Coordinates of C-alpha atoms and ligand atoms in Angstrom, one line a residue:
M1 CA 14.3 -0.3 0.2
L2 CA 16.1 2.8 -1.1
R3 CA 19.2 2.6 1.0
G4 CA 22.2 2.4 -1.3
K5 CA 20.1 2.3 -4.4
K6 CA 21.6 4.2 -7.4
I7 CA 18.9 6.2 -9.2
V8 CA 19.2 8.1 -12.5
L9 CA 16.5 10.8 -12.3
G10 CA 15.5 12.0 -15.7
V11 CA 14.0 15.5 -15.5
T12 CA 12.1 16.9 -18.6
G13 CA 10.7 20.3 -19.3
G14 CA 7.5 21.0 -17.5
I15 CA 6.4 23.4 -14.8
A16 CA 6.5 20.5 -12.4
V17 CA 10.3 20.4 -12.5
Y18 CA 10.4 22.3 -9.2
K19 CA 8.9 19.3 -7.5
S20 CA 11.8 17.1 -8.7
V21 CA 14.2 19.2 -6.6
D22 CA 12.3 18.1 -3.5
L23 CA 12.1 14.5 -4.9
V24 CA 15.9 14.3 -5.1
S25 CA 16.3 15.5 -1.6
R26 CA 13.7 12.9 -0.3
L27 CA 15.3 10.1 -2.3
R28 CA 18.7 11.0 -0.7
K29 CA 17.2 11.2 2.8
Q30 CA 16.1 7.6 2.3
G31 CA 19.7 6.6 1.4
A32 CA 19.6 6.5 -2.3
E33 CA 22.3 7.9 -4.5
V34 CA 20.9 10.2 -7.3
R35 CA 22.4 11.4 -10.6
V36 CA 20.2 13.8 -12.5
V37 CA 20.0 14.0 -16.2
M38 CA 18.0 17.0 -17.5
S39 CA 16.6 17.7 -20.9
E40 CA 17.5 21.2 -22.4
A41 CA 13.9 22.2 -21.8
A42 CA 14.1 21.2 -18.1
T43 CA 17.0 23.7 -17.6
K44 CA 14.7 26.6 -18.6
F45 CA 12.6 25.9 -15.4
V46 CA 15.3 25.1 -12.9
T47 CA 19.1 25.3 -13.4
P48 CA 21.3 22.3 -13.3
L49 CA 23.2 24.0 -10.5
T50 CA 20.2 23.5 -8.1
F51 CA 20.0 19.7 -8.9
Q52 CA 23.8 19.4 -8.7
E53 CA 23.7 21.0 -5.2
I54 CA 20.8 19.0 -3.9
S55 CA 22.0 15.7 -5.4
G56 CA 25.6 16.1 -4.6
N57 CA 26.5 14.9 -8.1
A58 CA 27.3 16.6 -11.4
V59 CA 24.2 17.1 -13.6
A60 CA 24.3 15.7 -17.1
V61 CA 22.4 17.6 -19.9
S62 CA 24.1 17.3 -23.2
M63 CA 25.9 14.6 -25.2
W64 CA 28.3 17.2 -26.5
N65 CA 29.9 18.8 -23.4
E66 CA 33.7 18.9 -23.5
K67 CA 33.9 18.0 -19.8
H68 CA 32.2 14.7 -19.0
E69 CA 32.3 12.9 -15.8
F70 CA 32.3 9.6 -17.5
R71 CA 34.0 8.6 -20.7
V72 CA 31.0 7.4 -22.7
E73 CA 28.5 9.2 -20.6
H74 CA 25.1 7.7 -21.8
I75 CA 26.4 4.2 -21.4
A76 CA 28.1 4.8 -18.1
L77 CA 25.0 6.4 -16.6
A78 CA 22.9 3.5 -17.9
E79 CA 25.2 1.0 -16.4
W80 CA 25.6 2.9 -13.1
A81 CA 21.9 3.0 -12.4
D82 CA 19.9 0.3 -10.5
L83 CA 16.7 2.1 -11.4
L84 CA 15.8 4.9 -13.9
L85 CA 13.0 7.4 -12.8
V86 CA 11.7 10.0 -15.1
A87 CA 9.8 12.8 -13.2
P88 CA 8.2 14.8 -14.6
A89 CA 7.9 12.9 -17.8
T90 CA 6.6 15.0 -20.7
A91 CA 4.6 13.7 -23.6
N92 CA 7.8 14.2 -25.7
I93 CA 10.1 12.0 -23.6
I94 CA 7.4 9.4 -23.3
A95 CA 7.0 9.4 -27.2
K96 CA 10.8 9.1 -27.5
A97 CA 11.2 6.3 -25.1
A98 CA 8.2 4.3 -26.6
N99 CA 9.6 4.7 -30.1
G100 CA 13.3 4.2 -29.6
I101 CA 14.3 7.6 -30.4
A102 CA 17.6 8.8 -29.0
D103 CA 18.3 12.4 -29.9
N104 CA 19.5 13.9 -26.6
L105 CA 21.4 12.6 -23.6
L106 CA 18.3 11.5 -21.5
S107 CA 16.5 9.7 -24.3
T108 CA 19.8 8.0 -25.2
V109 CA 20.4 6.9 -21.6
L110 CA 16.9 5.5 -21.5
L111 CA 17.5 3.5 -24.6
A112 CA 20.8 2.2 -23.4
A113 CA 19.5 1.1 -20.0
P114 CA 18.2 -2.5 -19.6
K115 CA 17.1 -1.5 -16.1
P116 CA 13.8 -1.0 -14.3
M117 CA 12.2 2.2 -15.4
I118 CA 9.5 4.3 -13.8
F119 CA 7.8 7.2 -15.6
C120 CA 5.8 9.9 -13.9
P121 CA 3.8 11.6 -16.7
A122 CA 3.0 15.2 -16.1
M123 CA 1.3 17.4 -18.8
N124 CA -1.9 19.1 -19.9
T125 CA -5.0 16.8 -19.8
N126 CA -5.6 16.9 -23.5
M127 CA -2.0 15.9 -24.2
L128 CA -2.2 13.1 -21.7
L129 CA -5.5 11.8 -23.1
H130 CA -4.4 12.1 -26.7
P131 CA -4.5 8.6 -28.3
A132 CA -0.8 9.1 -29.3
T133 CA 0.3 9.5 -25.7
Q134 CA -2.0 6.8 -24.4
E135 CA -0.6 4.5 -27.1
N136 CA 3.0 5.4 -26.1
L137 CA 2.2 4.8 -22.4
N138 CA 0.9 1.4 -23.3
K139 CA 4.0 0.7 -25.3
L140 CA 6.1 1.5 -22.3
R141 CA 4.0 -0.8 -20.1
K142 CA 4.5 -3.6 -22.7
F143 CA 8.3 -3.0 -22.4
G144 CA 7.8 -3.7 -18.8
Y145 CA 8.3 -0.2 -17.6
I146 CA 6.2 1.2 -14.8
I147 CA 3.9 4.2 -15.2
M148 CA 2.8 6.1 -12.1
E149 CA -0.7 7.5 -12.7
P150 CA -0.6 11.3 -12.7
G151 CA -2.9 13.1 -10.2
S152 CA -5.9 15.2 -11.0
G153 CA -6.6 18.8 -10.1
P154 CA -5.9 22.3 -11.3
L155 CA -3.0 22.4 -13.8
A156 CA -0.5 25.1 -14.5
C157 CA -2.1 25.7 -17.9
G158 CA -5.3 26.9 -16.2
T159 CA -7.4 23.8 -16.8
T160 CA -8.5 21.2 -14.3
G161 CA -8.0 17.5 -15.0
A162 CA -5.6 14.6 -15.0
G163 CA -1.9 15.3 -15.6
R164 CA -0.5 16.7 -12.4
L165 CA 2.9 15.3 -11.1
P166 CA 2.1 13.6 -7.9
E167 CA 3.7 15.0 -4.8
P168 CA 7.4 14.1 -4.3
A169 CA 6.5 12.2 -1.1
E170 CA 4.0 10.1 -3.1
I171 CA 6.6 9.4 -5.8
V172 CA 9.1 8.2 -3.2
E173 CA 6.4 5.9 -1.7
F174 CA 5.6 4.6 -5.1
V175 CA 9.3 3.9 -5.9
R176 CA 9.7 2.2 -2.5
Y177 CA 6.7 0.0 -3.2
Y178 CA 8.0 -0.9 -6.6
L179 CA 11.4 -2.0 -5.1
A180 CA 9.5 -3.9 -2.3
T181 CA 7.6 -5.8 -4.9
Q182 CA 10.9 -6.8 -6.6
E183 CA 13.0 -7.4 -3.5
G184 CA 10.8 -7.4 -0.4
D185 CA 10.5 -10.8 1.5
L186 CA 6.8 -10.9 0.9
R187 CA 6.9 -10.1 -2.8
G188 CA 4.5 -12.1 -4.9
K189 CA 2.3 -12.9 -2.0
N190 CA -1.4 -12.0 -2.0
I191 CA -2.4 -11.0 1.5
L192 CA -6.0 -10.2 2.6
V193 CA -6.3 -8.2 5.8
T194 CA -9.6 -7.3 7.5
A195 CA -9.7 -4.4 9.9
A196 CA -11.9 -2.3 12.1
G197 CA -15.3 -3.3 13.4
T198 CA -18.3 -4.1 11.3
R199 CA -21.6 -2.2 12.1
E200 CA -25.1 -3.6 12.0
P201 CA -27.8 -0.9 11.3
I202 CA -30.7 -0.5 13.8
D203 CA -32.4 2.3 11.9
P204 CA -31.2 4.9 9.4
V205 CA -29.2 6.7 12.1
R206 CA -28.1 4.1 14.6
F207 CA -26.0 0.9 14.6
V208 CA -24.8 -2.0 16.7
G209 CA -21.0 -1.8 16.7
N210 CA -17.8 -2.2 18.7
R211 CA -14.8 -0.2 19.8
S212 CA -12.3 -1.4 17.2
S213 CA -10.4 1.6 15.6
G214 CA -8.8 -0.4 12.9
K215 CA -5.3 0.5 14.0
M216 CA -4.0 -3.1 14.3
G217 CA -5.3 -4.3 10.9
Y218 CA -4.1 -1.1 9.2
A219 CA -0.7 -1.6 10.6
V220 CA -0.6 -5.2 9.3
A221 CA -1.7 -4.0 5.9
Q222 CA 1.0 -1.3 5.9
A223 CA 3.8 -3.6 7.0
A224 CA 2.8 -6.3 4.4
A225 CA 2.8 -3.7 1.6
E226 CA 6.2 -2.3 2.7
R227 CA 7.6 -5.9 2.5
G228 CA 6.3 -6.2 -1.2
A229 CA 3.1 -8.1 -0.8
K230 CA 0.0 -7.4 -2.9
V231 CA -2.4 -6.3 -0.1
T232 CA -6.2 -6.1 0.0
L233 CA -7.5 -4.3 3.1
I234 CA -11.2 -5.0 3.7
S235 CA -12.2 -2.5 6.3
G236 CA -15.2 -1.6 8.3
P237 CA -15.7 2.1 9.1
S238 CA -12.5 3.6 10.4
A239 CA -11.2 7.2 10.9
I240 CA -7.6 6.1 9.9
T241 CA -6.1 7.0 6.5
P242 CA -5.3 3.7 4.7
P243 CA -1.7 3.0 4.0
P244 CA -0.4 3.7 0.6
N245 CA -0.1 0.9 -2.1
V246 CA -2.9 -1.1 -0.6
E247 CA -6.2 -1.9 -2.3
V248 CA -8.9 -0.8 0.1
I249 CA -12.4 -2.2 0.1
N250 CA -14.8 -0.4 2.5
V251 CA -17.6 -2.4 4.0
E252 CA -20.0 -1.8 6.8
T253 CA -21.9 -5.0 7.9
T254 CA -20.6 -8.5 8.6
F255 CA -22.4 -9.8 5.5
E256 CA -20.6 -7.2 3.3
M257 CA -17.4 -8.1 4.8
M258 CA -18.0 -11.8 4.3
E259 CA -18.9 -11.3 0.6
A260 CA -15.8 -9.2 0.0
V261 CA -13.5 -11.8 1.7
L262 CA -15.1 -14.8 0.0
Q263 CA -14.8 -13.2 -3.4
R264 CA -11.0 -12.9 -3.1
F265 CA -10.2 -16.0 -1.0
T266 CA -9.2 -18.4 -3.8
D267 CA -6.4 -16.2 -5.1
T268 CA -5.1 -15.3 -1.6
D269 CA -2.1 -16.8 0.1
I270 CA -2.5 -15.4 3.5
V271 CA -5.6 -14.1 5.4
I272 CA -5.2 -12.0 8.5
K273 CA -8.5 -11.3 10.2
A274 CA -7.9 -8.5 12.5
A275 CA -11.4 -7.1 12.1
A276 CA -13.8 -7.1 15.1
V277 CA -16.8 -8.7 13.5
A278 CA -20.2 -8.0 14.8
D279 CA -21.5 -11.4 15.8
Y280 CA -25.2 -10.3 15.7
R281 CA -27.3 -8.2 13.5
C282 CA -30.7 -6.7 14.0
H283 CA -33.6 -9.0 13.1
E284 CA -35.4 -6.1 11.6
I285 CA -33.9 -2.8 10.4
A286 CA -36.4 0.0 11.0
K287 CA -37.0 2.0 7.8
Q288 CA -37.4 5.2 9.8
K289 CA -35.6 6.6 12.8
I290 CA -37.0 4.8 15.9
K291 CA -38.9 7.3 18.2
K292 CA -39.1 7.1 22.0
T293 CA -42.5 5.8 23.0
G294 CA -43.4 6.4 26.6
D295 CA -41.1 4.8 29.2
D296 CA -41.0 1.3 27.8
A297 CA -37.7 -0.4 27.3
L298 CA -36.7 -0.7 23.7
V299 CA -36.2 -4.4 22.8
L300 CA -34.0 -5.2 19.9
V301 CA -34.0 -8.8 18.5
L302 CA -30.6 -9.8 17.2
D303 CA -29.9 -12.6 14.9
K304 CA -26.6 -14.4 14.7
N305 CA -24.2 -13.4 12.0
P306 CA -22.1 -16.0 10.0
D307 CA -18.6 -16.5 11.3
I308 CA -16.4 -15.5 8.4
L309 CA -13.3 -16.9 9.6
K310 CA -14.9 -20.3 10.4
R311 CA -16.2 -20.3 6.9
L312 CA -12.7 -19.7 5.5
G313 CA -11.4 -22.5 7.8
E314 CA -13.7 -24.8 6.0
L315 CA -12.8 -23.6 2.6
K316 CA -9.1 -23.3 3.0
T317 CA -6.7 -25.2 0.7
K318 CA -3.2 -23.5 0.6
Q319 CA -4.1 -20.4 2.5
V320 CA -2.5 -19.5 5.8
L321 CA -5.3 -18.3 8.1
V322 CA -4.5 -16.0 11.0
G323 CA -7.2 -14.9 13.5
F324 CA -7.2 -12.3 16.3
A325 CA -8.8 -12.9 19.6
A326 CA -9.3 -9.8 21.8
E327 CA -10.4 -11.2 25.2
T328 CA -11.2 -9.8 28.6
Q329 CA -10.9 -13.1 30.5
N330 CA -9.5 -16.7 30.0
L331 CA -7.3 -15.5 27.1
L332 CA -5.4 -18.6 26.4
E333 CA -8.3 -21.1 26.7
N334 CA -10.6 -18.9 24.5
A335 CA -7.9 -18.3 21.9
A336 CA -7.0 -22.0 21.8
Q337 CA -10.6 -23.0 21.3
K338 CA -11.0 -20.5 18.4
I339 CA -7.9 -22.0 16.6
K340 CA -9.6 -25.4 16.7
K341 CA -13.2 -24.3 15.9
K342 CA -12.0 -22.1 12.9
N343 CA -9.2 -24.4 11.6
L344 CA -6.6 -21.6 12.0
D345 CA -2.8 -21.7 11.6
M346 CA -2.3 -19.3 14.4
I347 CA -4.1 -16.7 16.4
V348 CA -2.9 -13.5 17.9
A349 CA -4.4 -13.2 21.3
N350 CA -4.5 -10.0 23.4
D351 CA -6.2 -9.2 26.7
V352 CA -7.7 -5.8 26.0
T353 CA -7.9 -5.0 29.7
L354 CA -4.1 -4.7 30.0
P355 CA -2.6 -1.2 29.9
G356 CA -1.4 -0.3 26.3
A357 CA -3.3 -3.2 24.7
G358 CA -6.3 -3.3 22.4
F359 CA -8.7 -0.8 20.9
N360 CA -7.6 2.7 20.0
Y361 CA -3.9 2.2 21.4
D362 CA -0.9 2.6 19.2
T363 CA 0.6 -0.3 21.1
N364 CA -0.4 -3.9 21.8
V365 CA 0.4 -6.7 24.1
V366 CA 0.0 -10.0 22.4
K367 CA 0.6 -13.7 22.4
F368 CA 1.0 -15.9 19.3
I369 CA -0.9 -19.2 19.8
F370 CA -0.5 -22.2 17.5
P371 CA -2.6 -25.4 16.9
D372 CA 0.0 -27.6 18.6
G373 CA -0.3 -25.6 21.8
K374 CA 2.8 -23.6 21.4
I375 CA 2.5 -20.1 22.8
T376 CA 5.0 -17.1 22.2
T377 CA 4.6 -14.2 24.5
F378 CA 5.7 -10.7 23.7
E379 CA 6.2 -7.5 25.6
K380 CA 4.2 -4.4 24.8
M381 CA 5.1 -3.2 21.2
S382 CA 3.9 -0.7 18.7
K383 CA 1.1 -2.1 16.5
L384 CA 3.5 -1.8 13.6
A385 CA 6.1 -3.9 15.4
V386 CA 3.4 -6.5 16.2
A387 CA 2.5 -6.5 12.6
N388 CA 6.1 -7.1 11.4
T389 CA 6.6 -9.8 14.1
L390 CA 3.5 -11.4 13.0
L391 CA 4.5 -11.4 9.3
D392 CA 8.0 -12.9 10.3
E393 CA 6.1 -15.7 11.9
I394 CA 3.7 -16.2 9.1
K395 CA 6.7 -16.6 6.7
T396 CA 7.7 -19.6 8.6
L397 CA 4.2 -21.1 8.1
I398 CA 4.0 -20.6 4.4
Ligands
CTP1 N1 -14.6 -13.5 13.2 C1 -15.1 -13.7 12.0 N2 -16.5 -13.6 11.9 C2 -17.3 -13.5 13.0 C3 -16.7 -13.3 14.3 C4 -15.3 -13.4 14.4 O1 -14.5 -13.8 11.0 N3 -18.6 -13.5 12.9 C5 -13.0 -13.6 13.3 C6 -12.5 -12.3 13.8 O2 -12.1 -11.5 12.8 C7 -11.2 -12.8 14.6 C8 -11.6 -14.1 15.0 O3 -12.7 -14.5 14.3 O4 -10.1 -13.0 13.7 C9 -12.0 -14.1 16.5 O5 -13.0 -13.2 16.8 P1 -13.6 -12.9 18.2 O6 -14.6 -11.8 18.1 O7 -12.5 -12.8 19.2 O8 -14.3 -14.4 18.4 P2 -15.7 -14.9 18.2 O9 -15.5 -16.2 17.4 O10 -16.6 -14.0 17.6 O11 -16.1 -15.4 19.7 P3 -16.6 -14.5 20.8 O12 -17.1 -13.2 20.4 O13 -17.7 -15.4 21.5 O14 -15.4 -14.4 21.8

């Protein structure tokens, strides 16, 4: 998404300026071209020379330099840019941009640029929470500009609270996602992904569960977000860090997953059910930890859980419904039956007994099966590659 993009990075005066040096380096590594415009105050923290060396371009600071790279510099920079990014953005530059003040080079460039703009506010918590700053941020949002929420934690001024400039890697990720929502092939699509296994409690310390790690579903969520979709990931317990730019809803039981899925179903375009859903729940959940009593076997009575995907198949209007079938035998027959029973548009079938397939692996060996009986078979691939291949296929079904 960043390859070949021309970015004007506005850097204003705050202690977080040092992070912007790393930010420039990261943007360039992803293929972007960066021109830095600094406020006078920013130059007190880091010299323009540092930004010049790291960006590979001259740094602009003042309107009144004798030697300009461009003839009418503020207009030329505004025209050159595909995107303007201000990081760190002080309360001062936010106020200027919100009120059309153009009293230095950066504020003038911002006013002259009818281009996408992302602000990364960084300041003391009280300054950030001041109604004036909040109103200015809202004004910027109304102009259609994007605000990246600052992080919370210890601030340079000694206080703790909101106002930290996010880490450069997070800012790059944010910019990439913004560009994906504008240009990605799945932009504008609401995609709901379920992942990992649901768990059914037996008593306060034990549960009935399965071996699903969540890797496949998380890879689908990551790939869809990278392609610009608005992704909701409804996940059973998993040890994996969720991908960025995805709304994550954590659930535990099948009923909780069903409720979360049904709540969002109407507004969803595509549902990808990679979760390994517990088909049964305990008839009774013991209030206290179950103790061993003699040598008798412990008998658990299990009730059948609802089939979430089948329910969606009954409710579906415009949605594309994709199921997963992890099987240990009769893969194709079982998967084909599930397509019919659940009214699916396709199913991703995998034989979890094959080497490199199924739970906990980073790879998978899958077949795509369609209602008309068509089957596409793939070699072993990374789960991220499976996810992207699946999304390519889904695009043809929309
Ligand atoms: N699924 C679901 N709700 C359930 C069970 C399964 O939504 N109660 C979904 C899974 O997320 C998956 C698909 O249905 O996308 C197939 O799941 P699988 O466990 O393979 O099949 P089941 O229908 O449960 O059948 P069985 O366990 O008998 O193979």
